[in-house]
């Protein structure tokens, strides 16, 4: 009875939420709750947050001082200042959307300095004859897309979220989805960049290097995690404006392992959202169409919409309740409702810019490629669902990248794990399920060496670091299976710390990257012990509960949460995995 009650309760919450979606238009504009700047300074100290307000290890990161250049010369002067004063420096952006602590300056606060590109976003130079655009590194993705549109050009691929800077997004290898042409990674469309690196006293302590495709340092600088220097300008190849036609096919996940290659070959902007607990795959049929095709649609992805804060707060409250009551069945009801809601709203596709009225949905590339309406919140009562100032969504995001050839076996393993207990996957299916995108092999030393599939899943993270989550053993097994059985490479801008273990062995040109780093920044001005942890994939000392937050792989029960009945246990399908599993009896250590 009680169980049934909670199921229908959570189910109804979701439907009420769907209806209250109409609310924003009714709420008066009082004051906008746009995302807060991630860099907060007072007289003594600056604190850098990420967009979720909390880093992987939940420890804040600080710098003594910050500067806000607006021109390339001011950026050079900022680097010069840091080098001259023996400071450790990091470039930070107005978004700070990267999950790993790459942008954190050194833990020694007294000698740490941050250079913000928040106001370094003035120049966007479009060379129409050569179809390239050169931008200041702090220009946002949306700013660039809009400027190109006006000039009759399109950026062919981009991440799906527009609240990021061009400097920041290439630094972590951010991507959209495509196996056509140069592929889905933005850095593979970069044809030149300028970077400010430390220099000798006689050179003024900092100099600007202009790198093009012929320069041997170019492949290091395209994806550089911010550790080579401060990128000032980025030049990207663009194409004449085009439109896109999108249809989502919500269908069975049978045969997914055989369909993913053809799917990407057939549709230029293909992707797949897989809901294992629902036995459903959503194939995105997404192709370029001529400009004169009729249609003026917008893709306002539901996950990035400007929701009344009531919605993510209610979703979070019900998710926390289901966690606390260990109600896997309830989680599956909300997962089913999520899927139904996505189908109803076509994921946020809007034929006329307002409503979804049917497939195919056709619109300009500039309106279809990336979204983030919550960035321009119109009201104090709306925000991004994860805004740390509300009691909204809080989650982990695991993003392994697999060579396409290994993906088939990975799918079989996931299905094996799912078939043992489909309900155990509902946690991720309350978010994006297992989201699959395509990127091509790249020359970037820290990019992918072959055509790959990016695998992405989100799941509940508790407010308290020592609180385990329902079926977390499944997420940990998937994580370890991807990274250690299949040797997946981590997305540098996402993931928990353990995803980076042994990363130095995974990239064939890793050593060339390290050589470039030694050449450009021999004093490690742009490195910190936080970014070293990630770049060198160091294993940290294990502490109580460390496996709960992905800071270690458990080897003793205390790394999990024996007080909550979570014990270090062997993987179910991948036997080399060690995960925190709920059990009412203590398993042998
Ligand atoms: C809601 C959301 C959606 C996302 N969607 C996608 C997606 O669809 N696809 C995808 O691939 N990723 C996605 N990401 C991840 C995101 O694209 C990356 O984390 C990206 O790097 C963030 O860019 P940023 O401008 O916020 O940079 P930051 O996070 O501030 O910085 C990233 C790194 O780059 C360095 N850096 C920044 N600017 C410079 C510069 N000028 N010179 C030198 N170093 C610099 C910083 O020091 C840091 O190391 C998403 C993230 C979120 C939160
Ligand atoms: C500055 O911010 C830090 C970190 O939030 C805080 O500990 C400190 O008290 C603040 N100092 C002043 C003078 O406000
Ligand atoms: C902060 O950095 C600027 C250089 O950008 C420098 O001029 C200023 O003196 C620094 N302030 C402190 C308190 O170190
Ligand atoms: C990071 O460096 C600081 C000082 O440079 C040091 O105190 C701290 O122990 C280091 N932390 C790690 C994890 O290496
Ligand atoms: C959807 O995908 C399935 C599986 O590939 C296929 O059989 C079906 O024809 C597709 N539906 C549409 C409308 O394309
Ligand atoms: C679009 O333009 C092409 C020529 O550029 C023409 O052949 C085609 O008929 C046009 N289509 C529509 C729908 O107007």
XYZ file of C-alpha atoms and ligand atoms in Angstrom:
712
model
C 0.000 0.000 0.000
C 2.634 2.483 1.098
C 4.780 1.568 -1.865
C 1.921 1.999 -4.307
C 1.151 5.325 -2.713
C 4.628 6.671 -3.243
C 4.677 5.456 -6.819
C 1.546 7.244 -7.854
C 2.650 10.269 -5.813
C 5.881 10.600 -7.741
C 4.140 9.818 -10.990
C 1.676 12.616 -10.434
C 4.385 15.036 -9.406
C 5.873 14.559 -12.844
C 2.648 15.260 -14.607
C 1.950 18.320 -12.535
C 5.435 19.436 -13.454
C 4.709 18.928 -17.100
C 1.639 21.113 -16.816
C 3.353 23.828 -14.789
C 5.683 24.171 -17.723
C 3.250 26.737 -18.987
C 3.935 28.854 -15.906
C 6.864 31.052 -16.969
C 4.731 33.074 -19.328
C 2.330 33.845 -16.506
C 4.933 34.950 -14.007
C 5.624 38.654 -13.908
C 9.108 39.793 -14.731
C 10.564 41.010 -11.475
C 14.267 40.400 -11.615
C 16.184 37.819 -13.588
C 17.910 34.897 -11.907
C 20.675 34.513 -14.440
C 23.517 32.204 -13.387
C 25.828 33.759 -10.828
C 29.445 34.446 -11.782
C 31.537 31.431 -10.819
C 34.348 33.704 -9.649
C 33.527 35.564 -6.444
C 36.144 37.935 -5.028
C 36.241 40.002 -1.864
C 39.086 42.124 -0.415
C 41.088 39.125 0.714
C 40.333 36.262 -1.619
C 38.677 34.965 -4.776
C 36.643 31.749 -4.740
C 36.106 29.785 -7.951
C 33.013 27.621 -8.235
C 31.805 25.472 -11.089
C 28.283 25.880 -12.394
C 26.956 23.363 -9.869
C 28.487 25.312 -6.987
C 30.436 22.270 -5.854
C 33.518 20.518 -7.208
C 34.141 16.768 -7.443
C 35.834 16.633 -4.051
C 33.495 19.297 -2.596
C 36.503 21.383 -1.529
C 36.376 25.037 -2.543
C 39.180 26.499 -4.560
C 40.705 29.900 -4.029
C 43.029 32.427 -5.610
C 44.564 35.478 -4.069
C 43.763 37.840 -6.898
C 41.964 37.998 -10.226
C 42.207 40.130 -13.328
C 39.760 40.773 -16.168
C 41.542 41.615 -19.437
C 39.482 42.872 -22.377
C 42.107 42.773 -25.127
C 44.826 40.406 -26.251
C 47.498 42.831 -25.026
C 45.866 43.010 -21.593
C 45.757 39.222 -21.535
C 49.478 39.174 -22.360
C 50.124 41.702 -19.586
C 48.207 39.509 -17.119
C 50.343 36.467 -17.934
C 53.436 38.644 -17.721
C 52.360 39.832 -14.256
C 51.938 36.240 -13.067
C 55.299 35.107 -14.437
C 57.158 38.153 -13.104
C 55.718 37.630 -9.618
C 56.246 33.863 -9.599
C 52.549 33.156 -9.330
C 50.625 30.078 -10.387
C 47.973 31.114 -12.903
C 44.777 29.685 -14.383
C 42.438 31.043 -16.994
C 38.828 30.997 -15.805
C 35.681 31.804 -17.774
C 32.369 33.443 -17.019
C 30.763 29.979 -17.107
C 33.106 27.468 -15.439
C 31.069 24.561 -16.731
C 33.825 21.981 -16.439
C 33.301 19.401 -13.722
C 36.893 18.297 -12.963
C 38.984 20.849 -11.081
C 41.056 21.882 -14.097
C 40.617 25.615 -13.641
C 41.545 25.652 -9.970
C 44.781 27.453 -9.218
C 47.310 25.923 -6.895
C 46.334 25.045 -3.371
C 48.975 27.487 -2.156
C 46.584 30.448 -2.148
C 49.218 33.097 -1.498
C 50.819 32.542 -4.897
C 47.770 31.854 -7.032
C 46.289 34.130 -9.637
C 43.332 33.797 -11.976
C 42.813 35.485 -15.313
C 39.142 35.710 -16.198
C 37.987 35.878 -19.809
C 34.583 37.169 -18.657
C 35.129 40.511 -20.406
C 37.478 39.270 -23.104
C 34.764 38.672 -25.667
C 34.738 41.750 -27.884
C 36.156 40.563 -31.183
C 34.542 38.230 -33.700
C 36.200 38.632 -37.104
C 34.568 36.817 -39.984
C 36.701 36.302 -43.085
C 33.939 35.641 -45.596
C 36.298 34.963 -48.506
C 38.047 32.135 -46.667
C 35.046 31.016 -44.592
C 36.865 31.258 -41.277
C 36.112 33.186 -38.120
C 38.583 34.411 -35.496
C 37.278 35.120 -32.000
C 38.528 36.308 -28.637
C 38.723 33.248 -26.393
C 36.053 34.547 -24.000
C 33.375 34.767 -26.699
C 30.473 32.485 -25.803
C 29.173 29.780 -28.096
C 25.821 31.582 -28.462
C 27.539 34.902 -29.234
C 29.548 33.224 -31.997
C 26.600 31.323 -33.476
C 24.509 34.496 -33.640
C 27.279 36.598 -35.194
C 27.893 33.942 -37.857
C 24.210 33.718 -38.647
C 24.006 37.434 -39.374
C 26.904 37.068 -41.795
C 25.349 34.057 -43.536
C 27.524 31.344 -41.972
C 27.090 28.352 -39.682
C 29.355 26.585 -37.252
C 28.942 22.998 -38.399
C 29.190 21.290 -35.022
C 29.043 22.469 -31.441
C 28.200 21.175 -27.990
C 24.449 21.101 -27.330
C 24.732 23.585 -24.471
C 25.465 27.187 -25.417
C 26.669 28.500 -22.050
C 30.379 27.978 -22.621
C 33.252 29.966 -24.116
C 35.194 29.094 -27.236
C 38.477 29.029 -25.276
C 36.954 26.837 -22.580
C 35.178 24.408 -24.841
C 38.113 23.542 -27.068
C 40.353 23.227 -23.999
C 38.384 20.195 -22.771
C 37.690 18.712 -26.217
C 33.977 19.542 -26.121
C 31.845 18.215 -28.973
C 28.481 17.794 -30.586
C 27.747 14.723 -32.689
C 28.806 13.839 -36.213
C 30.874 11.343 -38.161
C 30.679 13.415 -41.309
C 33.414 15.728 -42.541
C 35.729 16.757 -39.725
C 33.335 15.238 -37.215
C 31.634 16.267 -34.017
C 34.524 17.792 -32.015
C 34.855 21.560 -32.266
C 38.664 21.481 -31.990
C 38.796 19.561 -35.263
C 37.322 22.605 -36.979
C 39.986 24.897 -35.524
C 42.521 26.044 -38.122
C 44.557 28.417 -36.016
C 44.954 29.723 -32.526
C 46.980 32.211 -30.551
C 48.261 31.426 -27.109
C 50.036 33.560 -24.536
C 52.860 31.655 -22.885
C 55.495 32.524 -20.281
C 58.684 34.110 -21.666
C 62.017 35.430 -20.478
C 62.506 38.776 -18.773
C 63.925 40.267 -21.970
C 60.771 39.208 -23.839
C 58.593 40.877 -21.211
C 57.773 37.661 -19.278
C 55.012 36.662 -21.715
C 54.664 36.297 -25.472
C 51.942 35.535 -27.968
C 52.409 32.495 -30.213
C 50.361 32.313 -33.404
C 49.880 28.658 -34.286
C 48.505 27.307 -37.536
C 47.980 23.758 -38.782
C 51.624 23.535 -39.893
C 53.018 24.358 -36.478
C 54.191 21.282 -34.537
C 52.642 22.723 -31.355
C 49.209 23.048 -32.922
C 48.048 19.524 -32.107
C 48.999 20.055 -28.476
C 47.265 23.434 -28.228
C 43.935 22.389 -29.773
C 42.931 20.479 -26.621
C 45.151 21.715 -23.820
C 43.176 21.622 -20.526
C 44.439 25.154 -19.940
C 47.910 23.925 -18.925
C 49.947 25.272 -21.865
C 49.124 28.962 -21.467
C 46.292 31.416 -22.026
C 44.542 31.034 -25.382
C 43.795 34.470 -26.764
C 42.328 33.866 -30.235
C 40.721 30.889 -31.932
C 40.172 30.581 -35.692
C 37.469 28.171 -36.835
C 36.385 26.914 -40.221
C 32.725 27.718 -40.952
C 30.265 26.928 -43.744
C 27.522 28.835 -45.529
C 24.310 28.889 -43.464
C 22.135 25.811 -43.630
C 19.030 24.361 -42.087
C 18.436 21.076 -40.348
C 15.586 18.625 -40.330
C 15.141 16.556 -37.172
C 12.942 13.561 -36.359
C 13.177 11.497 -33.199
C 12.337 7.839 -33.486
C 11.351 6.471 -30.077
C 11.736 2.744 -30.592
C 12.960 -0.509 -29.095
C 16.609 -0.851 -28.056
C 16.807 -4.277 -29.700
C 19.619 -4.276 -32.238
C 21.192 -1.056 -30.960
C 24.571 -2.788 -31.088
C 24.117 -3.360 -34.827
C 22.496 -0.087 -35.793
C 24.798 2.575 -34.364
C 27.301 2.622 -37.252
C 24.744 2.870 -40.067
C 22.819 5.455 -38.095
C 25.836 7.800 -37.975
C 26.693 7.198 -41.613
C 23.174 7.970 -42.719
C 22.472 11.141 -40.705
C 24.994 13.954 -40.462
C 24.010 14.926 -36.901
C 22.863 11.554 -35.570
C 22.767 10.714 -31.897
C 21.033 8.083 -29.736
C 19.459 8.363 -26.298
C 19.224 4.944 -24.718
C 16.862 4.263 -21.809
C 17.947 0.748 -20.762
C 15.337 0.331 -18.013
C 12.611 1.245 -20.511
C 14.088 -0.971 -23.263
C 13.909 2.099 -25.452
C 16.313 3.871 -27.778
C 15.623 7.268 -29.290
C 17.316 7.597 -32.660
C 17.853 11.138 -33.810
C 17.396 11.433 -37.580
C 19.048 14.756 -38.186
C 20.192 15.967 -41.590
C 21.215 19.164 -43.291
C 18.588 20.539 -45.686
C 18.788 23.428 -48.184
C 18.198 26.931 -46.884
C 15.026 27.350 -48.899
C 13.307 24.424 -47.136
C 10.442 25.883 -45.177
C 10.661 25.821 -41.383
C 11.739 28.173 -38.641
C 11.989 25.873 -35.665
C 13.952 26.143 -32.445
C 15.540 23.377 -30.427
C 15.048 24.439 -26.814
C 16.302 21.247 -25.142
C 14.072 20.410 -22.173
C 17.013 19.865 -19.848
C 18.300 23.403 -20.449
C 14.988 25.275 -20.352
C 14.194 28.188 -18.106
C 12.056 26.287 -15.623
C 10.086 27.734 -12.760
C 12.372 26.802 -9.836
C 9.378 24.921 -8.433
C 9.937 22.183 -11.024
C 13.537 21.151 -10.366
C 12.906 21.607 -6.635
C 9.937 19.233 -6.729
C 11.812 16.762 -8.918
C 14.760 16.865 -6.541
C 12.538 16.449 -3.485
C 10.807 13.439 -4.965
C 14.104 11.965 -6.121
C 15.554 12.373 -2.623
C 12.475 10.779 -1.102
C 12.723 7.785 -3.451
C 16.408 7.509 -2.565
C 15.726 7.626 1.146
C 12.968 5.034 0.968
C 15.052 2.900 -1.434
C 12.090 2.893 -3.775
C 13.497 1.505 -7.031
C 9.993 0.930 -8.307
C 9.130 4.592 -7.778
C 12.264 5.624 -9.642
C 11.127 3.523 -12.558
C 7.743 5.254 -12.592
C 9.419 8.633 -12.800
C 11.776 7.288 -15.473
C 8.770 6.147 -17.509
C 7.104 9.537 -17.002
C 10.298 11.301 -18.087
C 10.391 9.281 -21.262
C 6.708 9.958 -21.957
C 7.241 13.655 -21.388
C 10.198 13.693 -23.767
C 8.139 12.002 -26.415
C 5.294 14.455 -25.948
C 7.591 17.473 -26.199
C 10.030 15.983 -28.755
C 12.846 16.752 -26.311
C 12.204 20.481 -26.654
C 11.923 20.812 -30.430
C 9.464 23.594 -31.292
C 8.284 23.829 -34.895
C 7.272 27.476 -34.705
C 9.550 28.420 -31.840
C 6.778 27.892 -29.294
C 5.271 24.429 -29.581
C 6.014 20.993 -30.955
C 3.426 20.186 -33.601
C 4.955 17.250 -35.454
C 7.940 15.787 -37.316
C 10.081 16.598 -39.149
C 11.132 19.735 -37.297
C 13.051 22.067 -39.596
C 14.963 25.188 -38.655
C 18.158 27.165 -39.060
C 21.331 25.524 -37.812
C 21.822 28.501 -35.480
C 18.555 27.703 -33.696
C 18.906 23.926 -33.745
C 22.522 23.211 -32.807
C 22.741 24.449 -29.227
C 20.432 25.795 -26.551
C 20.321 27.099 -23.005
C 17.277 29.281 -22.463
C 17.826 29.094 -18.691
C 20.926 31.269 -19.154
C 18.650 34.174 -19.971
C 16.230 33.648 -17.143
C 13.478 36.216 -17.334
C 12.289 35.916 -13.782
C 13.447 35.491 -10.220
C 11.251 32.407 -10.130
C 13.043 30.584 -12.909
C 16.601 29.326 -13.330
C 18.728 26.525 -14.689
C 17.586 23.297 -12.982
C 20.998 22.824 -11.327
C 21.444 26.410 -10.102
C 23.125 26.044 -6.695
C 20.993 28.850 -5.218
C 17.871 26.679 -5.411
C 17.258 23.195 -4.019
C 17.376 21.800 -7.535
C 19.112 18.989 -9.403
C 22.486 17.729 -8.245
C 24.094 14.817 -10.030
C 27.211 13.090 -11.256
C 28.037 12.909 -14.935
C 30.155 10.051 -16.239
C 31.431 10.365 -19.803
C 33.695 7.671 -21.234
C 34.680 7.809 -24.904
C 35.092 4.473 -26.693
C 36.566 3.565 -30.064
C 33.580 2.758 -32.279
C 34.817 -0.808 -32.799
C 34.599 -1.612 -29.073
C 31.205 -0.079 -28.571
C 29.304 -3.156 -29.763
C 30.706 -5.372 -27.009
C 30.144 -2.638 -24.485
C 26.444 -2.547 -25.400
C 26.227 -6.328 -24.914
C 27.778 -5.979 -21.464
C 25.408 -3.168 -20.508
C 22.458 -5.228 -21.678
C 23.717 -8.184 -19.626
C 23.887 -5.965 -16.558
C 20.496 -4.465 -17.313
C 18.858 -7.857 -17.811
C 19.967 -8.957 -14.331
C 17.717 -6.225 -12.931
C 16.261 -3.639 -15.321
C 15.002 -1.518 -12.405
C 18.544 -0.801 -11.347
C 18.949 1.456 -14.404
C 16.008 3.714 -13.634
C 18.213 6.191 -11.759
C 19.985 7.312 -14.933
C 16.792 7.075 -16.958
C 15.394 9.844 -14.777
C 17.977 12.021 -16.507
C 19.256 11.446 -20.042
C 19.542 7.667 -19.900
C 22.726 6.635 -21.660
C 23.309 9.363 -24.160
C 25.417 8.449 -27.221
C 27.169 10.834 -29.586
C 29.660 10.489 -32.412
C 33.065 12.090 -32.838
C 35.790 11.437 -35.394
C 39.427 10.581 -34.935
C 41.509 13.702 -34.333
C 45.087 14.941 -34.616
C 44.800 16.646 -31.244
C 47.181 14.874 -28.866
C 44.558 14.835 -26.105
C 41.707 14.151 -28.530
C 40.462 10.790 -29.778
C 42.862 8.827 -31.942
C 40.020 7.058 -33.773
C 36.332 7.429 -34.631
C 34.533 7.132 -31.340
C 31.291 7.017 -29.428
C 30.844 9.362 -26.474
C 28.810 7.709 -23.727
C 27.202 9.997 -21.191
C 25.046 9.299 -18.129
C 23.893 11.310 -15.140
C 22.721 10.073 -11.789
C 21.770 11.314 -8.351
C 24.360 12.885 -6.101
C 23.435 13.442 -2.472
C 23.862 16.774 -0.711
C 26.115 15.002 1.751
C 29.308 13.307 0.535
C 28.856 10.276 2.768
C 25.328 9.418 1.658
C 25.309 6.510 -0.811
C 22.782 6.305 -3.638
C 20.309 3.687 -4.772
C 21.935 1.117 -7.088
C 25.172 3.027 -7.089
C 26.991 -0.268 -7.647
C 25.518 -0.261 -11.165
C 26.896 3.206 -11.982
C 30.264 2.266 -10.561
C 30.361 -0.982 -12.496
C 29.481 0.822 -15.736
C 32.117 3.445 -14.992
C 34.859 0.896 -14.292
C 33.764 -1.318 -17.181
C 34.018 1.560 -19.628
C 37.287 3.016 -18.357
C 39.176 -0.117 -17.343
C 37.740 -3.114 -19.217
C 37.302 -1.224 -22.494
C 39.995 1.381 -21.872
C 37.703 4.317 -22.623
C 39.219 7.772 -22.593
C 37.574 10.334 -20.342
C 35.861 13.489 -21.563
C 38.203 16.058 -19.965
C 35.348 18.390 -19.070
C 33.185 15.850 -17.252
C 33.612 12.777 -15.038
C 34.617 11.907 -11.495
C 38.246 11.565 -10.489
C 38.591 7.806 -10.965
C 37.830 8.185 -14.669
C 41.280 9.747 -15.069
C 43.263 6.914 -13.439
C 45.944 5.759 -15.845
C 44.974 8.345 -18.419
C 48.657 8.856 -19.291
C 48.676 5.368 -20.867
C 45.595 5.877 -23.005
C 46.524 8.564 -25.491
C 49.069 7.464 -28.134
C 50.459 11.016 -28.325
C 50.316 11.740 -24.627
C 54.091 12.162 -24.382
C 54.094 14.672 -27.199
C 51.592 16.711 -25.241
C 53.790 16.611 -22.139
C 56.816 17.643 -24.241
C 54.888 20.602 -25.626
C 53.893 21.558 -22.099
C 57.522 21.450 -20.963
C 58.532 23.548 -23.933
C 55.835 26.214 -23.564
C 55.551 26.406 -19.801
C 58.711 24.949 -18.260
C 57.996 26.587 -14.880
C 54.499 25.062 -14.725
C 52.907 28.464 -14.262
C 49.627 27.132 -15.695
C 49.635 23.868 -13.749
C 48.270 23.306 -10.284
C 48.161 20.227 -8.158
C 44.453 20.015 -8.997
C 45.013 19.929 -12.753
C 48.014 17.602 -12.287
C 45.717 15.085 -10.594
C 43.644 14.982 -13.764
C 46.313 15.279 -16.451
C 48.553 12.670 -14.823
C 45.684 10.445 -13.614
C 47.138 10.111 -10.147
C 45.617 7.808 -7.597
C 44.942 9.614 -4.335
C 45.172 8.266 -0.841
C 41.981 6.395 0.007
C 39.807 7.614 2.819
C 36.531 6.566 4.423
C 33.698 6.876 1.924
C 36.002 7.891 -0.950
C 34.348 5.483 -3.408
C 30.951 7.107 -2.884
C 32.124 10.207 -4.709
C 34.307 8.522 -7.298
C 37.478 9.695 -5.573
C 38.754 6.116 -5.334
C 37.878 2.532 -6.241
C 36.967 0.728 -3.052
C 39.199 -2.020 -1.723
C 37.802 -2.091 1.821
C 34.270 -1.701 3.146
C 35.159 1.584 4.828
C 35.719 3.167 1.387
C 31.975 2.675 0.903
C 29.472 3.169 3.698
C 29.177 0.160 6.010
C 27.051 2.275 8.399
C 24.447 2.512 5.603
C 24.914 -1.142 4.534
C 26.985 -0.331 1.449
C 29.940 -2.696 1.213
C 32.831 -3.041 -1.214
C 31.745 -5.840 -3.557
C 32.692 -7.459 -6.843
C 31.093 -6.386 -10.139
C 28.214 -8.498 -11.432
C 29.221 -8.662 -15.107
C 32.695 -7.131 -15.038
C 34.284 -9.179 -12.283
C 37.306 -6.907 -11.935
C 35.089 -4.025 -10.857
C 34.941 -3.182 -7.150
C 31.860 -1.273 -6.247
C 29.796 -0.155 -3.262
C 26.756 -2.408 -3.072
C 23.839 -2.398 -0.657
C 23.492 -5.581 1.339
C 21.657 -6.434 4.543
C 24.398 -8.908 5.453
C 28.060 -8.020 5.644
C 29.922 -9.663 2.734
C 33.426 -11.009 3.454
C 36.168 -8.450 2.797
C 24.892 21.886 -18.763
C 26.148 21.454 -19.461
C 26.065 20.959 -20.750
C 27.213 20.557 -21.426
N 27.084 20.066 -22.692
C 28.172 19.606 -23.332
C 28.097 19.041 -24.629
O 27.026 18.992 -25.233
N 29.224 18.547 -25.197
C 30.418 18.606 -24.560
O 31.417 18.145 -25.091
N 30.539 19.174 -23.356
C 29.449 19.650 -22.726
N 29.592 20.184 -21.479
C 30.950 20.346 -20.918
C 31.531 21.693 -21.367
O 31.428 21.846 -22.757
C 33.019 21.803 -21.054
O 33.210 21.564 -19.717
C 33.627 23.152 -21.455
O 35.027 23.050 -21.318
C 33.155 24.287 -20.579
O 33.618 25.526 -21.091
P 33.766 26.815 -20.197
O 33.831 27.978 -21.141
O 32.767 26.837 -19.125
O 35.244 26.634 -19.618
P 35.749 26.386 -18.128
O 35.038 25.237 -17.558
O 35.730 27.644 -17.372
O 37.266 26.013 -18.432
C 37.632 24.748 -18.965
C 39.147 24.604 -18.993
O 39.668 25.417 -20.008
C 40.589 26.345 -19.505
N 40.401 27.575 -20.245
C 39.263 28.268 -20.435
N 39.501 29.333 -21.233
C 40.805 29.303 -21.547
C 41.664 30.133 -22.314
N 41.213 31.221 -22.923
N 42.974 29.805 -22.406
C 43.454 28.711 -21.784
N 42.697 27.896 -21.042
C 41.392 28.191 -20.917
C 40.279 26.455 -18.006
O 41.424 26.812 -17.276
C 39.851 25.045 -17.714
O 40.966 24.223 -17.535
C 28.472 20.628 -20.793
C 28.553 21.118 -19.485
C 27.403 21.532 -18.817
C 27.516 22.039 -17.425
C 36.265 36.538 1.674
O 35.776 35.292 1.209
C 36.250 34.178 1.938
C 35.771 32.908 1.233
O 34.408 32.925 1.020
C 35.778 34.269 3.374
O 36.258 33.154 4.115
C 36.296 35.556 3.978
O 35.784 35.708 5.288
C 35.883 36.755 3.119
N 36.547 37.950 3.621
C 35.932 39.127 3.742
C 36.745 40.253 4.202
O 34.748 39.257 3.457
C 46.058 41.949 -8.504
O 46.557 41.810 -9.820
C 46.806 43.027 -10.504
C 47.329 42.673 -11.879
O 46.288 42.270 -12.677
C 47.794 43.889 -9.739
O 47.973 45.108 -10.404
C 47.304 44.088 -8.333
O 48.285 44.784 -7.588
C 47.030 42.753 -7.676
N 46.486 42.957 -6.342
C 46.919 42.284 -5.279
C 46.240 42.592 -3.977
O 47.815 41.481 -5.362
C 49.168 21.033 -3.372
O 50.159 22.010 -3.190
C 50.133 22.642 -1.911
C 51.175 23.731 -1.892
O 51.767 23.943 -3.132
C 50.396 21.615 -0.837
O 50.292 22.233 0.430
C 49.349 20.517 -0.950
O 49.633 19.482 -0.035
C 49.331 19.928 -2.353
N 48.232 18.994 -2.423
C 48.315 17.871 -3.118
C 47.081 17.032 -3.143
O 49.318 17.523 -3.708
C 12.292 3.556 -36.050
O 13.354 2.668 -35.853
C 13.007 1.304 -35.999
C 14.213 0.495 -35.642
O 15.304 0.852 -36.427
C 12.530 1.046 -37.420
O 12.145 -0.288 -37.566
C 11.376 1.976 -37.731
O 11.013 1.829 -39.078
C 11.762 3.418 -37.450
N 10.609 4.275 -37.609
C 10.625 5.336 -38.411
C 9.376 6.165 -38.429
O 11.590 5.639 -39.085
C 15.347 25.476 -53.448
O 16.308 26.001 -54.328
C 16.740 25.096 -55.344
C 17.784 25.752 -56.215
O 18.717 26.421 -55.433
C 15.554 24.671 -56.194
O 15.969 23.705 -57.142
C 14.472 24.086 -55.318
O 13.318 23.806 -56.070
C 14.109 25.058 -54.192
N 13.189 24.394 -53.297
C 12.130 25.013 -52.775
C 11.307 24.209 -51.827
O 11.854 26.164 -53.039
